mmCIF file of C-alpha atoms and ligand atoms in Angstrom:
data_model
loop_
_atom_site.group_PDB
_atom_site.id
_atom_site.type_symbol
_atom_site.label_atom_id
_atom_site.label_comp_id
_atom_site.label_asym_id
_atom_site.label_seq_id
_atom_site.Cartn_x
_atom_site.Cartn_y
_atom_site.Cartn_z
ATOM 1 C CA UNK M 11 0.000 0.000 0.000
ATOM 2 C CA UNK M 12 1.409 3.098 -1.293
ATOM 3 C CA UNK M 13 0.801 5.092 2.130
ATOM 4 C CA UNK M 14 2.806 3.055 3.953
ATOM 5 C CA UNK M 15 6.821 3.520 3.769
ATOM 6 C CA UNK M 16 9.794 1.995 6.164
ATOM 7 C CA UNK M 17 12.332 3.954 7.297
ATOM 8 C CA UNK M 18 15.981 3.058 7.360
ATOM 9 C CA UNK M 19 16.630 3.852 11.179
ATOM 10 C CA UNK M 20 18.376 1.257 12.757
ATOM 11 C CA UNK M 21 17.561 -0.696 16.006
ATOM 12 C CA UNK M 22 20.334 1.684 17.335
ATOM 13 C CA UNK M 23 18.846 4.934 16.177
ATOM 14 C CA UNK M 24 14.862 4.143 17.561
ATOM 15 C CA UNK M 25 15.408 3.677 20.952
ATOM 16 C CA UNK M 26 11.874 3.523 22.183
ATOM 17 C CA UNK M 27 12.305 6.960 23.875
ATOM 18 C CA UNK M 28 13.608 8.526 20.498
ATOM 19 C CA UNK M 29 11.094 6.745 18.279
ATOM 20 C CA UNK M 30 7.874 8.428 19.875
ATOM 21 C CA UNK M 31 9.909 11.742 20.621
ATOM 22 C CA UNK M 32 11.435 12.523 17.032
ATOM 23 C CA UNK M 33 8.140 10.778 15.961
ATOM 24 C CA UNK M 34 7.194 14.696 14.046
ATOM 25 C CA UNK M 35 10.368 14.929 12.969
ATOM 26 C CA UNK M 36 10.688 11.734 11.265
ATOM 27 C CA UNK M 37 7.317 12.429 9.819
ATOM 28 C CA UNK M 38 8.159 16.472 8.749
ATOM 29 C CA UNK M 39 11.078 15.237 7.106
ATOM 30 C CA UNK M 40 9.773 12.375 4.858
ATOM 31 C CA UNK M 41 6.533 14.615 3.728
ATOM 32 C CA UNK M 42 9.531 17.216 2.969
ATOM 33 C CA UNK M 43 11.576 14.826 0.481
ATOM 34 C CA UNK M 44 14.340 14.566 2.716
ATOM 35 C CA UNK M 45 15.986 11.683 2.403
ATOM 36 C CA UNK M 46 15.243 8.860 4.821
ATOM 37 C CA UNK M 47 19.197 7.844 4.953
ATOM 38 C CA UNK M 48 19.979 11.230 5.805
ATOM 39 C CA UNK M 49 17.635 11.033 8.901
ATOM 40 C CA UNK M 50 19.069 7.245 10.056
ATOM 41 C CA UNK M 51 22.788 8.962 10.169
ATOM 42 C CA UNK M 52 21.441 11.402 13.035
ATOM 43 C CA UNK M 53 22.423 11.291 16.512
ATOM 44 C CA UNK M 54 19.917 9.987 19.008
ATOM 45 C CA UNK M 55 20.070 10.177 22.882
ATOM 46 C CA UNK M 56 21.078 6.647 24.598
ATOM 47 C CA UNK M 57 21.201 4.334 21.938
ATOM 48 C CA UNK M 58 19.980 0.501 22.906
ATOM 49 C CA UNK M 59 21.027 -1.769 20.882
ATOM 50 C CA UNK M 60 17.594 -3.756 20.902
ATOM 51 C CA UNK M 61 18.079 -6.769 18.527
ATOM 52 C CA UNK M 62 14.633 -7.726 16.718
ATOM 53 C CA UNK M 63 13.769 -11.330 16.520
ATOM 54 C CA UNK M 64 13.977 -12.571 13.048
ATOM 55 C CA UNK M 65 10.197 -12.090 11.294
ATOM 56 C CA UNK M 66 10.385 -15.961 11.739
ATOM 57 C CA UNK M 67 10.472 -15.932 14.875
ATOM 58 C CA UNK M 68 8.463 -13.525 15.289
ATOM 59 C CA UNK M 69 5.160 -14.829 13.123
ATOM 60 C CA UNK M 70 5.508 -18.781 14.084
ATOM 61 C CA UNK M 71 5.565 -18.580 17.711
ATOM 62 C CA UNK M 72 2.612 -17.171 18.850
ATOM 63 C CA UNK M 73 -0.415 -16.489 21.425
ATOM 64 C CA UNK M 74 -3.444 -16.483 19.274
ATOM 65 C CA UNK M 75 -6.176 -19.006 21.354
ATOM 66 C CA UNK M 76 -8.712 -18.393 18.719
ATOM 67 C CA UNK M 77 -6.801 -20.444 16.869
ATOM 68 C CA UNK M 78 -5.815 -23.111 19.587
ATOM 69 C CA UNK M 79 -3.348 -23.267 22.440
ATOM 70 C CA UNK M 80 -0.352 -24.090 20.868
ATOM 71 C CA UNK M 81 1.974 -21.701 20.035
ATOM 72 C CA UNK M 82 2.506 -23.109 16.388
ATOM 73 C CA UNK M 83 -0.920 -23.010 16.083
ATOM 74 C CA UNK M 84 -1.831 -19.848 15.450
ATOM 75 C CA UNK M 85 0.370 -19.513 12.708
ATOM 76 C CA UNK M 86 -1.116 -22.874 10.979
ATOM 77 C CA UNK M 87 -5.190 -21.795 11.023
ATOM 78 C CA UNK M 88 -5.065 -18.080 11.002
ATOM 79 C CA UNK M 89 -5.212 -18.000 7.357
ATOM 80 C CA UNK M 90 -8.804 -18.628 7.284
ATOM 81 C CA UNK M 91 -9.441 -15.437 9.028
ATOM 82 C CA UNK M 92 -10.973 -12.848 6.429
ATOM 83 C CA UNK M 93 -9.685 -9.581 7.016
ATOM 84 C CA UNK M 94 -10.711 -7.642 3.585
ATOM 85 C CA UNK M 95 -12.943 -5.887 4.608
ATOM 86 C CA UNK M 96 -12.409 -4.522 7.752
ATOM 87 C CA UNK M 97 -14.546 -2.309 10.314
ATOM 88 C CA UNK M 98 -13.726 -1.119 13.677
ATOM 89 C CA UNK M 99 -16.412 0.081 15.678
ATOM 90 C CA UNK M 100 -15.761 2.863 17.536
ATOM 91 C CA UNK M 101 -18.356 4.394 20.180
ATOM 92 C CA UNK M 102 -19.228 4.579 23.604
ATOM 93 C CA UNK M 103 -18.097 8.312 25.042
ATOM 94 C CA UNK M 104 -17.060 9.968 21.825
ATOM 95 C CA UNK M 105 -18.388 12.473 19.338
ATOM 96 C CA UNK M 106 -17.996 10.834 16.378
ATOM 97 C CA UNK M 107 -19.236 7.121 16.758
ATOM 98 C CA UNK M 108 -19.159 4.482 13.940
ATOM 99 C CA UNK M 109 -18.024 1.779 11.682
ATOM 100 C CA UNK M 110 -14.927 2.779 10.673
ATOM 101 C CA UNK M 111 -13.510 1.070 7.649
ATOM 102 C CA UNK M 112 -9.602 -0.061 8.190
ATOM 103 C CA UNK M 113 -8.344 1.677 4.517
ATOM 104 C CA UNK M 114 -10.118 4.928 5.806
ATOM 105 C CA UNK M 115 -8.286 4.852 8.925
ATOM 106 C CA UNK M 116 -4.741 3.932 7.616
ATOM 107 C CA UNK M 117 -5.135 6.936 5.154
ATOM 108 C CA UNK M 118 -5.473 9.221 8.351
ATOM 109 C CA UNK M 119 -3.119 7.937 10.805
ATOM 110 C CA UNK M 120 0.533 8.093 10.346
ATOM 111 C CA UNK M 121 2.767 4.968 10.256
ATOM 112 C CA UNK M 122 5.931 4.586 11.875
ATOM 113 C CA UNK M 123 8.463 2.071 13.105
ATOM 114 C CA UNK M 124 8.123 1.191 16.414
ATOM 115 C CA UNK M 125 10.651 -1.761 17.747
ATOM 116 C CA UNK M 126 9.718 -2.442 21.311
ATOM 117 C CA UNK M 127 10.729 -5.059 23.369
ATOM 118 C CA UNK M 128 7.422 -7.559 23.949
ATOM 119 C CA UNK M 129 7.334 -10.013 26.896
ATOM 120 C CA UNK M 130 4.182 -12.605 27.393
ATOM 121 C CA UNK M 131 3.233 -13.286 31.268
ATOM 122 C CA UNK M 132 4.532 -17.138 30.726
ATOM 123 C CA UNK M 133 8.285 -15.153 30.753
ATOM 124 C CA UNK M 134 9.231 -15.191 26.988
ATOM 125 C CA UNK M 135 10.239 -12.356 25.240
ATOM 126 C CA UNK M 136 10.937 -10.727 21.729
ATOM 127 C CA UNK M 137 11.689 -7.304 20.280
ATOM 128 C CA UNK M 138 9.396 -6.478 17.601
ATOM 129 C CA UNK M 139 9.867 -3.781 15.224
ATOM 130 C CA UNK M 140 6.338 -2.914 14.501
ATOM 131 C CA UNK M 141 5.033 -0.820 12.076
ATOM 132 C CA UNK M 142 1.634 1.458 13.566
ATOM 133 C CA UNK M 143 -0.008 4.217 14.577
ATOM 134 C CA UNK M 144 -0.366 5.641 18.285
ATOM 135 C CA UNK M 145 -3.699 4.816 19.385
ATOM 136 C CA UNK M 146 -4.513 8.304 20.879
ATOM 137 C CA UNK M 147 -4.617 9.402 16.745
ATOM 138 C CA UNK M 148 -7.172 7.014 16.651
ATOM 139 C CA UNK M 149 -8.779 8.331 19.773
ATOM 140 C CA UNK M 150 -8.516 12.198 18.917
ATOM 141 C CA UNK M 151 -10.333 11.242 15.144
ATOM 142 C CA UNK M 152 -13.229 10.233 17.310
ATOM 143 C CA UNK M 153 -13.170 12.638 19.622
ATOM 144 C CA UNK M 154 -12.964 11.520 23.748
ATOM 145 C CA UNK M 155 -15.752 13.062 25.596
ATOM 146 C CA UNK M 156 -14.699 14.213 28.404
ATOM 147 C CA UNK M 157 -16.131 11.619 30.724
ATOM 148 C CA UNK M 158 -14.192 8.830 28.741
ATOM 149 C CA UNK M 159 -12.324 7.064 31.881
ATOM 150 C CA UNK M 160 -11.245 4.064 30.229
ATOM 151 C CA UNK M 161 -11.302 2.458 26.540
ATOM 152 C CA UNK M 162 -12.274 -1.150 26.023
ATOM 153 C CA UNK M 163 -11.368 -3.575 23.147
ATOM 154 C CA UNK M 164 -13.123 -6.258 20.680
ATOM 155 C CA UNK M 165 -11.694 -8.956 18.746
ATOM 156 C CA UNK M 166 -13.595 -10.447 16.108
ATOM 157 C CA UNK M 167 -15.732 -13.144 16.974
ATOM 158 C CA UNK M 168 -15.887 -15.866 13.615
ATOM 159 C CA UNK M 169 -16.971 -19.632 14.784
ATOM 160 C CA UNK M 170 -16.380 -20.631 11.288
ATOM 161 C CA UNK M 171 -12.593 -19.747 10.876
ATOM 162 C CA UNK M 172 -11.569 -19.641 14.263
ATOM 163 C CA UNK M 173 -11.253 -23.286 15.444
ATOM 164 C CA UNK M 174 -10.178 -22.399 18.754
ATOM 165 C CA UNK M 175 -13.299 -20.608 19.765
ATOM 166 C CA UNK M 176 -15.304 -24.266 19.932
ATOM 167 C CA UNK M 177 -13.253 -24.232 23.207
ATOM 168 C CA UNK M 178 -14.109 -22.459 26.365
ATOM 169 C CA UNK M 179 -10.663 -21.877 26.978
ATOM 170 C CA UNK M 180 -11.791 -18.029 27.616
ATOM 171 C CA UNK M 181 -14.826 -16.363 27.250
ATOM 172 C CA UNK M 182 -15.278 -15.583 23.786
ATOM 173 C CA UNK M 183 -14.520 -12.740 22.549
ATOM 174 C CA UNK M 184 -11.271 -11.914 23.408
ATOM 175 C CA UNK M 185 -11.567 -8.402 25.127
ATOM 176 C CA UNK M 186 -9.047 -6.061 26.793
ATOM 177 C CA UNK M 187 -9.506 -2.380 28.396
ATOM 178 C CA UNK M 188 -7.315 0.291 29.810
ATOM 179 C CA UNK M 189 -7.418 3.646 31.099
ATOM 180 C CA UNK M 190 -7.516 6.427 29.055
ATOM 181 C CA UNK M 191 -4.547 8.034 29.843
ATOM 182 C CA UNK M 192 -2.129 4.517 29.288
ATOM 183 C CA UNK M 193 -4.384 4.394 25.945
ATOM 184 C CA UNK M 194 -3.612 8.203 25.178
ATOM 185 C CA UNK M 195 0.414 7.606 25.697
ATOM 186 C CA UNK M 196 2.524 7.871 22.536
ATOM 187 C CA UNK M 197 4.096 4.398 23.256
ATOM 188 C CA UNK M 198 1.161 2.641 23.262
ATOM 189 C CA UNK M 199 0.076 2.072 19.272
ATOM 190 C CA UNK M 200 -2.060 0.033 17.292
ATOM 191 C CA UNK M 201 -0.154 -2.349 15.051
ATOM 192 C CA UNK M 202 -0.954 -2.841 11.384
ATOM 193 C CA UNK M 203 2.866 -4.121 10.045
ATOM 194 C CA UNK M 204 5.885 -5.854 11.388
ATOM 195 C CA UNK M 205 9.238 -5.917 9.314
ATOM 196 C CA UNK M 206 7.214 -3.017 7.040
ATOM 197 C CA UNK M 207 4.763 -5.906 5.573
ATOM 198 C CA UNK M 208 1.271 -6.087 6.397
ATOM 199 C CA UNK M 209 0.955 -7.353 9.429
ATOM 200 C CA UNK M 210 0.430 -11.911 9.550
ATOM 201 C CA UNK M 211 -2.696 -12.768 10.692
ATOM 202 C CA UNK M 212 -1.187 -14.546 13.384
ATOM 203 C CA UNK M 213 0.047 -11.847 14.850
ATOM 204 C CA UNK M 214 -3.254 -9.922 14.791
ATOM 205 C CA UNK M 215 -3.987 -8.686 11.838
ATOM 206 C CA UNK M 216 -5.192 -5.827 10.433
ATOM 207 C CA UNK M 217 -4.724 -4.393 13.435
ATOM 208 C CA UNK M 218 -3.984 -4.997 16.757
ATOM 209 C CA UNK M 219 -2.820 -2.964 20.437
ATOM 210 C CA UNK M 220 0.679 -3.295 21.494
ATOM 211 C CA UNK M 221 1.126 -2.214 25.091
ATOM 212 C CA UNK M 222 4.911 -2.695 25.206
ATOM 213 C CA UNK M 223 5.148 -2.120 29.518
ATOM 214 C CA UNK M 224 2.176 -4.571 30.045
ATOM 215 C CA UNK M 225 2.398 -8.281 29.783
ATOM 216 C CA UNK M 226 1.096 -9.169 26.520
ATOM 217 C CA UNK M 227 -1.828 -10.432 26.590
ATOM 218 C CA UNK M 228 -3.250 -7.091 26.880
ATOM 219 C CA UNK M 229 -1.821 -6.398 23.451
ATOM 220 C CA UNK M 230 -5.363 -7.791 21.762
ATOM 221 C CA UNK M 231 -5.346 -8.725 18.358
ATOM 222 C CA UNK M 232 -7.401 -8.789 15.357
ATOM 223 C CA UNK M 233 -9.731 -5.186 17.050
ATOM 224 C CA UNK M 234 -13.432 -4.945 15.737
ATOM 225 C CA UNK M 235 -14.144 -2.761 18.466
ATOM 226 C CA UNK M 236 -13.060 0.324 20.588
ATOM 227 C CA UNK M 237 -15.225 1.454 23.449
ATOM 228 C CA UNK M 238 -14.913 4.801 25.632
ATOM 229 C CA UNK M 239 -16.477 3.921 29.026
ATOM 230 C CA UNK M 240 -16.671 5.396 32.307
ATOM 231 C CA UNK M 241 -16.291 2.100 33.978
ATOM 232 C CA UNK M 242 -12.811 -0.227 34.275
ATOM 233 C CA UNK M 243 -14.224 -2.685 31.601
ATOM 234 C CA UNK M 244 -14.347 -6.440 32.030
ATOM 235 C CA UNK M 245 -10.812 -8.174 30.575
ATOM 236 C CA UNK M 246 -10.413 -11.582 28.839
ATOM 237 C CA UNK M 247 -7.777 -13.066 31.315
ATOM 238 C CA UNK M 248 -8.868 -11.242 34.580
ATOM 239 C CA UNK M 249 -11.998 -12.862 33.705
ATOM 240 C CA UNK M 250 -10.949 -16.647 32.972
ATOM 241 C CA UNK M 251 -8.674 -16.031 36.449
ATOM 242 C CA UNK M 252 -8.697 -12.872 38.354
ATOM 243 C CA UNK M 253 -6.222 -14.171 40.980
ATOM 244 C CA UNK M 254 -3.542 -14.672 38.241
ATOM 245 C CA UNK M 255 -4.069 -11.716 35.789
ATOM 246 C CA UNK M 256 -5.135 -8.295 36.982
ATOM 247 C CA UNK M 257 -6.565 -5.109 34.779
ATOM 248 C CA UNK M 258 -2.945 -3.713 35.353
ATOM 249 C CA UNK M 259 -0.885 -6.541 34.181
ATOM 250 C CA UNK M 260 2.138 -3.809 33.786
ATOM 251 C CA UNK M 261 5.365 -5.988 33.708
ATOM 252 C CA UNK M 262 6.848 -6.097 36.849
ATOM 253 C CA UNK M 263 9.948 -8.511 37.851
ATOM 254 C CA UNK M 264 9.720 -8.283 41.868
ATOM 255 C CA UNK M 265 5.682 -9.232 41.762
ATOM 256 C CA UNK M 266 5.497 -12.976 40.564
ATOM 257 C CA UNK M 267 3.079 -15.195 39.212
ATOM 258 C CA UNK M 268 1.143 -17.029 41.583
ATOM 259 C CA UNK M 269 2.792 -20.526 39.687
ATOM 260 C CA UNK M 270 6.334 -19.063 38.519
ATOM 261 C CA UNK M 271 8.910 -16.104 38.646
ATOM 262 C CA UNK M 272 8.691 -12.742 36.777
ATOM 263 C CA UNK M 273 12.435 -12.255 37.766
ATOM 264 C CA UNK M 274 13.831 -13.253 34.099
ATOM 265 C CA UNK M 275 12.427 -13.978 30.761
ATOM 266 C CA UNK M 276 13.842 -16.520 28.084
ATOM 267 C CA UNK M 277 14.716 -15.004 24.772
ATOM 268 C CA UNK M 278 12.855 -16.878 21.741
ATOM 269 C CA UNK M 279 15.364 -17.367 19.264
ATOM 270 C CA UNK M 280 18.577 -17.998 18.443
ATOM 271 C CA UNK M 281 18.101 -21.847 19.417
ATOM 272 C CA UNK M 282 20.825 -23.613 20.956
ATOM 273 C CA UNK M 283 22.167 -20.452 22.367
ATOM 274 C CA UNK M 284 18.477 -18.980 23.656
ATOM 275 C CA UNK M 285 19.437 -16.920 26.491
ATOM 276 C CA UNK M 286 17.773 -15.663 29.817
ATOM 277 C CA UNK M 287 17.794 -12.192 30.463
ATOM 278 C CA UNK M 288 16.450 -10.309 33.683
ATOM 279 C CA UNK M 289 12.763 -8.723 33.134
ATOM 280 C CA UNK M 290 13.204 -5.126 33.426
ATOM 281 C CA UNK M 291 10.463 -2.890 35.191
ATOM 282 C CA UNK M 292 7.648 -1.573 33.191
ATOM 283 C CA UNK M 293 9.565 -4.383 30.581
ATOM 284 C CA UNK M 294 12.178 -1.596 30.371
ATOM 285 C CA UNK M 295 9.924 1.619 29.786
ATOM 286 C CA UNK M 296 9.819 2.651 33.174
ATOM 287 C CA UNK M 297 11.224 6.087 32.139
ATOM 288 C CA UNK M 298 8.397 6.554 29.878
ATOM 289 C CA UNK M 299 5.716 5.114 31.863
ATOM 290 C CA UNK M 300 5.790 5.247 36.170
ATOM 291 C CA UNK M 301 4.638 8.681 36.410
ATOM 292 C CA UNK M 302 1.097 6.863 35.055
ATOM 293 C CA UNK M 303 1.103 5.040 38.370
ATOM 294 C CA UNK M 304 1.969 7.577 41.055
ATOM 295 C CA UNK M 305 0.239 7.258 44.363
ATOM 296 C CA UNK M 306 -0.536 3.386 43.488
ATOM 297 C CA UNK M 307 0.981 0.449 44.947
ATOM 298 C CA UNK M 308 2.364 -0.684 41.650
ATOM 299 C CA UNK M 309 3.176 -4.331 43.743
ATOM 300 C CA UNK M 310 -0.676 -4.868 44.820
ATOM 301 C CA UNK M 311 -2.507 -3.055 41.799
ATOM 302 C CA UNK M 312 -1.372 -5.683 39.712
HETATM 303 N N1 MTE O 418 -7.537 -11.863 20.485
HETATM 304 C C1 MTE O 418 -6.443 -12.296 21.111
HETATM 305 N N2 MTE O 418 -5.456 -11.411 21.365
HETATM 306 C C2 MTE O 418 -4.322 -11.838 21.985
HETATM 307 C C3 MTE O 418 -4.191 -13.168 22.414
HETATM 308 C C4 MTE O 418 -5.262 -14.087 22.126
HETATM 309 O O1 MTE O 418 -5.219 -15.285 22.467
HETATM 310 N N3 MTE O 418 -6.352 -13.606 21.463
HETATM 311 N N4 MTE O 418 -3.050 -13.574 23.091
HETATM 312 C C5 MTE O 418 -2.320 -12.528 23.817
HETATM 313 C C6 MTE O 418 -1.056 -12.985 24.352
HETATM 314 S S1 MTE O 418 -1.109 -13.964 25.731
HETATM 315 C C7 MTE O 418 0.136 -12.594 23.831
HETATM 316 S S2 MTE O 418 1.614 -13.017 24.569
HETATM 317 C C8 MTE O 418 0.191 -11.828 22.566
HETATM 318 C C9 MTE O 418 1.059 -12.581 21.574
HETATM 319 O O2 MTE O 418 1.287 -11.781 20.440
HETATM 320 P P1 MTE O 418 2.184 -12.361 19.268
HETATM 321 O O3 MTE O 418 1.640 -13.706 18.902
HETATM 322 O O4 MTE O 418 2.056 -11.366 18.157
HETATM 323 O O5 MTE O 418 3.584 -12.459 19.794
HETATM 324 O O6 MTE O 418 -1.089 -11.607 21.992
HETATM 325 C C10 MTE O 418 -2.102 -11.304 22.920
HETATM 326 N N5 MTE O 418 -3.322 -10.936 22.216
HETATM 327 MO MO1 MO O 419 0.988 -13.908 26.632
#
């Protein structure tokens, strides 16, 4: 699609904090013809060195239950999933509700490269390098009222090519929520590409959430729907066990889980030499992100 473009920055140059702050930049320079090489060579603050999984590893291990359990699964029956065309629904508290077809939203929103580090509850981890748009664009094109407390997501619901919905694994659909301000930060984006391809259905497409501090099963895939409530709305996994997975679910290596430790994540990849790592607070964002918590108990609101 011609409105989508990849830029040349490095893993080096988009440090998560520089991606979403030069974010304009990037932007006021490609619309101005400058050279996307030219803006890769610049200097960026505190450089990373976050190594994306390959986009094999990436699309063939994956959490998907509407398409079974397994983690190979996903990447086996999501192909029956239709996803031309595609509405999201977006209502609840905002001016502008409606079915909003997924080509007339990409030709709003502005894509970028985003590569964020992702870690699952179950203590795996990858660093994507998504392609996406920040969800408060979204938001804004609706219009929050100003009750809007909390937003609350949809997947799409499809018996007949989702094979793993015939099991009451979870509650069908898949939903997810969080408060409006976490939804209205410029890390959190919805994500419609990975590598600069379309995004695989396996991993959610055309669209899904990524949520790069919260565990990621909060990162719903596959969105039909967006909600602005004034109520913390119901989640999938809170639901199926509310003693294991909270509304929070921001990563956090000193709380564990009930039936293993947070303390360190394995790496998927690199086979034999897979490596553990330690789990970094707010899965390494805590810069961005803690000042979203103040005045809660971070270890109990989990
Ligand atoms: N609709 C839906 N969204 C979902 C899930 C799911 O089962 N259904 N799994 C979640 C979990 S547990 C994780 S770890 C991530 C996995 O994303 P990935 O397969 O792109 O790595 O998707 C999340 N979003
Ligand atoms: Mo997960």
């Amino acid at each position: 699609m011609a409105y989508r473009w990849i830029n040349t920055l490095t893993d080096k140059d988009v440090t998560p904090h520089a991606a979403f702050m030069n974010r304009r930049q990037i932007m006021g320079g490609a619309l101005a013809g400058i050279g996307l090489a030219g803006i890769a060579g610049r200097t960026s603050a505190a450089p990373e060195g976050l190594e994306p999984n390959s986009y094999e590893d990436i699309t063939s291990y994956n959490n998907y239950y509407e398409f079974g359990t397994g983690k190979d699964d996903p990447a086996r029956y999501a192909d029956r999933l239709t996803i031309e065309p595609w509405t999201v629904q977006i209502d609840g508290l905002v001016d502008k509700p409606g079915a909003y077809g997924f080509d007339d939203i990409m030709q709003q929103m502005t894509i970028e490269e985003r590569i964020y580090r992702f870690r699952c509850v179950e203590a795996w981890s990858m660093v994507v390098p998504w392609n996406g748009f920040e969800l408060a664009d979204l938001l804004n094109m609706a219009g929050v009222q100003s009750g809007a407390k909390y937003v609350s997501f949809e997947t799409a619901l499809r018996p007949d090519e989702m094979p793993g919905v015939a099991y009451n694994v979870l509650d069908w659909p898949y939903v997810e929520g969080l408060r409006l301000d976490e939804a209205m930060h410029p890390l959190t984006i919805m994500a419609t590409g990975i590598y600069g391809k379309d995004i695989p259905k396996q991993n959610g497409a055309p669209l899904r959430l990524v949520v790069p501090w919260k565990y990621g099963y909060k990162s719903i895939k596959s969105v039909v729907r967006i909600t602005l409530t004034d109520t913390q709305p119901p989640t999938s996994w809170n639901k199926a066990n509310a003693g294991e997975y909270g509304f929070y679910s921001n990563v956090n290596p000193e709380v564990d889980h009930p039936r293993w430790s947070q303390a360190s994540e394995r790496v998927i990849g690199g086979g034999l030499f897979s490596k553990r790592i330690p789990t970094l607070m707010f899965n390494g964002y805590e810069a961005e992100v803690a000042d979203l918590y103040a005045g809660m108990d971070v270890s109990k609101d989990i």
